[in-house]
PDB file of C-alpha atoms in Angstrom:
ATOM      1  CA  MET A   1       0.000   0.000   0.000  1.00  0.00           C
ATOM      2  CA  SER A   2       1.341   3.426  -0.894  1.00  0.00           C
ATOM      3  CA  VAL A   3       2.032   6.085   1.702  1.00  0.00           C
ATOM      4  CA  LEU A   4      -0.691   8.290   0.221  1.00  0.00           C
ATOM      5  CA  ARG A   5      -3.278   5.557   0.686  1.00  0.00           C
ATOM      6  CA  MET A   6      -2.048   4.790   4.201  1.00  0.00           C
ATOM      7  CA  VAL A   7      -2.476   8.447   5.180  1.00  0.00           C
ATOM      8  CA  GLY A   8      -5.384   9.461   2.947  1.00  0.00           C
ATOM      9  CA  ARG A   9      -7.860   6.716   3.799  1.00  0.00           C
ATOM     10  CA  PRO A  10      -7.882   7.360   7.562  1.00  0.00           C
ATOM     11  CA  LEU A  11      -8.134  11.101   6.952  1.00  0.00           C
ATOM     12  CA  LEU A  12     -11.120  10.616   4.678  1.00  0.00           C
ATOM     13  CA  ALA A  13     -12.714   8.158   7.093  1.00  0.00           C
ATOM     14  CA  SER A  14     -12.246  10.285  10.227  1.00  0.00           C
ATOM     15  CA  MET A  15     -15.214  12.551   9.534  1.00  0.00           C
ATOM     16  CA  PHE A  16     -17.509   9.572   9.035  1.00  0.00           C
ATOM     17  CA  VAL A  17     -16.411   7.795  12.203  1.00  0.00           C
ATOM     18  CA  ALA A  18     -16.902  10.961  14.286  1.00  0.00           C
ATOM     19  CA  GLY A  19     -20.235  11.842  12.657  1.00  0.00           C
ATOM     20  CA  GLY A  20     -21.415   8.246  12.826  1.00  0.00           C
ATOM     21  CA  LEU A  21     -20.660   8.017  16.533  1.00  0.00           C
ATOM     22  CA  HIS A  22     -22.667  11.193  17.091  1.00  0.00           C
ATOM     23  CA  SER A  23     -25.598   9.708  15.139  1.00  0.00           C
ATOM     24  CA  VAL A  24     -25.476   6.456  17.079  1.00  0.00           C
ATOM     25  CA  ARG A  25     -25.215   8.149  20.481  1.00  0.00           C
ATOM     26  CA  ARG A  26     -27.687  11.015  19.961  1.00  0.00           C
ATOM     27  CA  PRO A  27     -30.174  10.160  17.207  1.00  0.00           C
ATOM     28  CA  LYS A  28     -32.896  12.312  18.819  1.00  0.00           C
ATOM     29  CA  GLU A  29     -30.867  15.456  18.087  1.00  0.00           C
ATOM     30  CA  LEU A  30     -30.589  14.608  14.386  1.00  0.00           C
ATOM     31  CA  ALA A  31     -34.022  13.060  13.794  1.00  0.00           C
ATOM     32  CA  PRO A  32     -35.893  16.358  13.206  1.00  0.00           C
ATOM     33  CA  ILE A  33     -33.316  17.423  10.613  1.00  0.00           C
ATOM     34  CA  ALA A  34     -33.330  14.007   8.917  1.00  0.00           C
ATOM     35  CA  GLU A  35     -37.120  13.676   8.844  1.00  0.00           C
ATOM     36  CA  SER A  36     -37.521  15.447   5.483  1.00  0.00           C
ATOM     37  CA  VAL A  37     -35.291  12.897   3.745  1.00  0.00           C
ATOM     38  CA  VAL A  38     -35.969   9.787   5.815  1.00  0.00           C
ATOM     39  CA  ARG A  39     -39.754   9.775   5.315  1.00  0.00           C
ATOM     40  CA  PRO A  40     -39.756   9.595   1.490  1.00  0.00           C
ATOM     41  CA  VAL A  41     -36.940   7.037   1.484  1.00  0.00           C
ATOM     42  CA  SER A  42     -38.581   4.871   4.176  1.00  0.00           C
ATOM     43  CA  ASP A  43     -41.833   4.833   2.225  1.00  0.00           C
ATOM     44  CA  ARG A  44     -40.048   3.451  -0.845  1.00  0.00           C
ATOM     45  CA  VAL A  45     -37.571   1.113   0.865  1.00  0.00           C
ATOM     46  CA  GLY A  46     -39.365  -1.426   2.996  1.00  0.00           C
ATOM     47  CA  ALA A  47     -36.214  -2.738   4.688  1.00  0.00           C
ATOM     48  CA  LEU A  48     -35.626   0.525   6.580  1.00  0.00           C
ATOM     49  CA  PRO A  49     -36.968   0.980  10.108  1.00  0.00           C
ATOM     50  CA  GLU A  50     -40.200   2.956  10.604  1.00  0.00           C
ATOM     51  CA  ARG A  51     -38.884   5.538  13.077  1.00  0.00           C
ATOM     52  CA  THR A  52     -36.547   8.289  11.917  1.00  0.00           C
ATOM     53  CA  GLU A  53     -34.365   7.898  15.011  1.00  0.00           C
ATOM     54  CA  GLN A  54     -33.715   4.257  14.125  1.00  0.00           C
ATOM     55  CA  VAL A  55     -32.773   5.183  10.554  1.00  0.00           C
ATOM     56  CA  VAL A  56     -30.387   7.871  11.858  1.00  0.00           C
ATOM     57  CA  ARG A  57     -28.839   5.356  14.242  1.00  0.00           C
ATOM     58  CA  LEU A  58     -28.525   2.757  11.444  1.00  0.00           C
ATOM     59  CA  SER A  59     -26.885   5.295   9.143  1.00  0.00           C
ATOM     60  CA  GLY A  60     -24.475   6.232  11.936  1.00  0.00           C
ATOM     61  CA  ALA A  61     -23.597   2.594  12.559  1.00  0.00           C
ATOM     62  CA  VAL A  62     -22.871   2.102   8.848  1.00  0.00           C
ATOM     63  CA  GLN A  63     -20.684   5.206   8.894  1.00  0.00           C
ATOM     64  CA  VAL A  64     -18.716   4.012  11.922  1.00  0.00           C
ATOM     65  CA  ALA A  65     -18.223   0.489  10.572  1.00  0.00           C
ATOM     66  CA  ALA A  66     -17.418   1.509   6.993  1.00  0.00           C
ATOM     67  CA  GLY A  67     -15.253   4.386   8.209  1.00  0.00           C
ATOM     68  CA  ALA A  68     -13.218   2.057  10.404  1.00  0.00           C
ATOM     69  CA  MET A  69     -12.858  -0.405   7.533  1.00  0.00           C
ATOM     70  CA  LEU A  70     -11.750   2.344   5.164  1.00  0.00           C
ATOM     71  CA  ALA A  71      -9.286   3.734   7.709  1.00  0.00           C
ATOM     72  CA  THR A  72      -7.693   0.325   8.237  1.00  0.00           C
ATOM     73  CA  GLY A  73      -7.717  -0.597   4.548  1.00  0.00           C
ATOM     74  CA  ARG A  74     -10.194  -3.478   4.901  1.00  0.00           C
ATOM     75  CA  LEU A  75     -12.416  -3.713   1.817  1.00  0.00           C
ATOM     76  CA  PRO A  76     -11.731  -0.057   1.028  1.00  0.00           C
ATOM     77  CA  ARG A  77     -13.713   0.032  -2.201  1.00  0.00           C
ATOM     78  CA  LEU A  78     -16.841  -1.464  -0.647  1.00  0.00           C
ATOM     79  CA  SER A  79     -16.569   0.680   2.478  1.00  0.00           C
ATOM     80  CA  ALA A  80     -16.148   3.830   0.349  1.00  0.00           C
ATOM     81  CA  LEU A  81     -19.347   2.948  -1.537  1.00  0.00           C
ATOM     82  CA  ALA A  82     -21.200   2.374   1.733  1.00  0.00           C
ATOM     83  CA  LEU A  83     -20.027   5.743   3.038  1.00  0.00           C
ATOM     84  CA  ALA A  84     -21.053   7.427  -0.204  1.00  0.00           C
ATOM     85  CA  ALA A  85     -24.511   5.871   0.102  1.00  0.00           C
ATOM     86  CA  THR A  86     -24.937   7.347   3.589  1.00  0.00           C
ATOM     87  CA  LEU A  87     -23.458  10.717   2.653  1.00  0.00           C
ATOM     88  CA  VAL A  88     -26.038  11.597  -0.010  1.00  0.00           C
ATOM     89  CA  PRO A  89     -29.122  11.591   2.258  1.00  0.00           C
ATOM     90  CA  THR A  90     -27.103  13.136   5.090  1.00  0.00           C
ATOM     91  CA  THR A  91     -26.127  16.027   2.839  1.00  0.00           C
ATOM     92  CA  LEU A  92     -29.633  16.500   1.471  1.00  0.00           C
ATOM     93  CA  ALA A  93     -31.127  16.503   4.962  1.00  0.00           C
ATOM     94  CA  GLY A  94     -28.532  18.500   6.846  1.00  0.00           C
ATOM     95  CA  HIS A  95     -27.371  21.200   4.467  1.00  0.00           C
ATOM     96  CA  ARG A  96     -30.401  22.582   2.656  1.00  0.00           C
ATOM     97  CA  PHE A  97     -28.875  25.967   1.908  1.00  0.00           C
ATOM     98  CA  TRP A  98     -31.582  26.742  -0.640  1.00  0.00           C
ATOM     99  CA  GLU A  99     -34.153  26.916   2.170  1.00  0.00           C
ATOM    100  CA  GLU A 100     -32.214  29.410   4.319  1.00  0.00           C
ATOM    101  CA  ASP A 101     -33.406  33.022   4.456  1.00  0.00           C
ATOM    102  CA  ASP A 102     -30.494  34.496   6.402  1.00  0.00           C
ATOM    103  CA  PRO A 103     -27.593  35.202   3.985  1.00  0.00           C
ATOM    104  CA  SER A 104     -24.898  34.204   6.493  1.00  0.00           C
ATOM    105  CA  GLN A 105     -26.678  30.932   7.336  1.00  0.00           C
ATOM    106  CA  ARG A 106     -27.212  30.290   3.619  1.00  0.00           C
ATOM    107  CA  ALA A 107     -23.491  30.802   2.959  1.00  0.00           C
ATOM    108  CA  GLN A 108     -22.553  28.527   5.872  1.00  0.00           C
ATOM    109  CA  GLN A 109     -24.897  25.755   4.734  1.00  0.00           C
ATOM    110  CA  ARG A 110     -23.628  26.083   1.148  1.00  0.00           C
ATOM    111  CA  ILE A 111     -20.061  25.617   2.390  1.00  0.00           C
ATOM    112  CA  HIS A 112     -21.059  22.466   4.281  1.00  0.00           C
ATOM    113  CA  PHE A 113     -23.022  21.204   1.273  1.00  0.00           C
ATOM    114  CA  LEU A 114     -20.014  21.697  -1.025  1.00  0.00           C
ATOM    115  CA  LYS A 115     -17.700  20.125   1.575  1.00  0.00           C
ATOM    116  CA  ASN A 116     -19.894  17.035   1.566  1.00  0.00           C
ATOM    117  CA  LEU A 117     -19.876  16.973  -2.217  1.00  0.00           C
ATOM    118  CA  SER A 118     -16.076  17.090  -2.077  1.00  0.00           C
ATOM    119  CA  MET A 119     -16.036  14.184   0.352  1.00  0.00           C
ATOM    120  CA  LEU A 120     -18.420  12.319  -1.962  1.00  0.00           C
ATOM    121  CA  GLY A 121     -15.948  12.866  -4.797  1.00  0.00           C
ATOM    122  CA  GLY A 122     -13.127  11.501  -2.658  1.00  0.00           C
ATOM    123  CA  LEU A 123     -15.210   8.459  -1.771  1.00  0.00           C
ATOM    124  CA  LEU A 124     -16.044   7.794  -5.410  1.00  0.00           C
ATOM    125  CA  ILE A 125     -12.348   8.023  -6.334  1.00  0.00           C
ATOM    126  CA  THR A 126     -11.558   5.653  -3.468  1.00  0.00           C
ATOM    127  CA  ALA A 127     -14.263   3.249  -4.606  1.00  0.00           C
ATOM    128  CA  ASP A 128     -12.629   3.151  -8.039  1.00  0.00           C
ATOM    129  CA  ASP A 129      -9.076   2.819  -6.690  1.00  0.00           C
ATOM    130  CA  THR A 130      -7.702  -0.678  -7.172  1.00  0.00           C
ATOM    131  CA  GLY A 131      -4.714  -0.032  -4.909  1.00  0.00           C
ATOM    132  CA  ALA A 132      -2.202  -0.316  -7.755  1.00  0.00           C
ATOM    133  CA  ALA A 133      -3.450  -3.817  -8.500  1.00  0.00           C
ATOM    134  CA  PRO A 134      -4.973  -4.307 -11.910  1.00  0.00           C
ATOM    135  CA  SER A 135      -8.738  -4.531 -12.010  1.00  0.00           C
ATOM    136  CA  LEU A 136     -10.533  -7.702 -13.055  1.00  0.00           C
ATOM    137  CA  LEU A 137     -11.461  -6.077 -16.358  1.00  0.00           C
ATOM    138  CA  TRP A 138      -7.801  -5.229 -17.069  1.00  0.00           C
ATOM    139  CA  ARG A 139      -6.707  -8.733 -16.099  1.00  0.00           C
ATOM    140  CA  GLY A 140      -9.333 -10.304 -18.351  1.00  0.00           C
ATOM    141  CA  ARG A 141      -8.375  -8.156 -21.328  1.00  0.00           C
ATOM    142  CA  HIS A 142      -4.691  -8.901 -20.923  1.00  0.00           C
ATOM    143  CA  ALA A 143      -5.293 -12.622 -20.422  1.00  0.00           C
ATOM    144  CA  ALA A 144      -7.317 -12.687 -23.651  1.00  0.00           C
ATOM    145  CA  ARG A 145      -4.582 -10.766 -25.476  1.00  0.00           C
ATOM    146  CA  ASP A 146      -1.930 -13.183 -24.190  1.00  0.00           C
ATOM    147  CA  LEU A 147      -4.028 -16.183 -25.298  1.00  0.00           C
ATOM    148  CA  ARG A 148      -4.442 -14.718 -28.785  1.00  0.00           C
ATOM    149  CA  ARG A 149      -0.681 -14.133 -29.045  1.00  0.00           C
ATOM    150  CA  GLU A 150       0.092 -17.683 -27.915  1.00  0.00           C
ATOM    151  CA  ALA A 151      -2.447 -19.079 -30.391  1.00  0.00           C
ATOM    152  CA  ARG A 152      -0.719 -17.178 -33.216  1.00  0.00           C
ATOM    153  CA  LEU A 153       2.658 -18.573 -32.133  1.00  0.00           C
ATOM    154  CA  VAL A 154       1.295 -22.123 -32.064  1.00  0.00           C
ATOM    155  CA  ARG A 155      -0.284 -21.643 -35.494  1.00  0.00           C
ATOM    156  CA  ARG A 156       3.015 -20.346 -36.909  1.00  0.00           C
ATOM    157  CA  SER A 157       5.033 -23.171 -35.407  1.00  0.00           C
ATOM    158  CA  VAL A 158       2.569 -25.772 -36.747  1.00  0.00           C
ATOM    159  CA  ARG A 159       2.792 -24.229 -40.212  1.00  0.00           C
ATOM    160  CA  ALA A 160       6.571 -24.002 -40.033  1.00  0.00           C
ATOM    161  CA  THR A 161       6.967 -27.675 -39.071  1.00  0.00           C
ATOM    162  CA  SER A 162       4.212 -29.020 -41.315  1.00  0.00           C
ATOM    163  CA  ARG A 163       5.842 -27.925 -44.578  1.00  0.00           C
ATOM    164  CA  PRO A 164       9.124 -29.814 -44.055  1.00  0.00           C
ATOM    165  CA  ALA A 165       7.212 -32.818 -42.719  1.00  0.00           C
ATOM    166  CA  ALA A 166       5.012 -32.851 -45.822  1.00  0.00           C
ATOM    167  CA  ALA A 167       8.094 -32.636 -48.034  1.00  0.00           C
ATOM    168  CA  VAL A 168       9.719 -35.574 -46.230  1.00  0.00           C
ATOM    169  CA  ALA A 169       6.518 -37.589 -46.517  1.00  0.00           C
ATOM    170  CA  GLY A 170       6.396 -36.844 -50.244  1.00  0.00           C
ATOM    171  CA  VAL A 171       9.969 -38.031 -50.724  1.00  0.00           C
ATOM    172  CA  ARG A 172       9.319 -41.194 -48.686  1.00  0.00           C
ATOM    173  CA  ALA A 173       6.283 -41.969 -50.777  1.00  0.00           C
ATOM    174  CA  LYS A 174       8.423 -41.899 -53.934  1.00  0.00           C
ATOM    175  CA  LEU A 175      11.135 -44.157 -52.526  1.00  0.00           C
ATOM    176  CA  PRO A 176      10.870 -47.896 -53.091  1.00  0.00           C
ATOM    177  CA  VAL A 177      10.164 -49.895 -50.021  1.00  0.00           C
TER     178      VAL A 177
END
């Protein structure tokens, strides 16, 4: 693992672990803010709990677990996707700058909204990062290319040896037995 990954992953994950712990410990504080996003999502996704506090706590638990996994380098691509999935509704619920009337509050919420979008971008890059190991698609393409090259070599060697063998067989056929 590169030094940048060793340092960058825990830095990216730190905000999610801290925020997730807050959500797990104090879901009642965040439930009123989350209500506007949780209700429509809960109505469409039957697997989510009914109460907003439970959804906030579940989201926080996912953030803590996935954040810890990302920080330690365990399944970093999957954990980055899980964090990204929790970040979208969190951002939409918590930083609705377009609803603010006070210009200073609007500016503050816009900053937090854009900060979350930046973190989402980092998570998406992390989810795509193969850790310097080639992806399965790359491996498959190169394996196919190598097989085609080896097949061409076999075909050439068969052709190269078949001509002299045919010539020898022709000469043997003409010789008396």
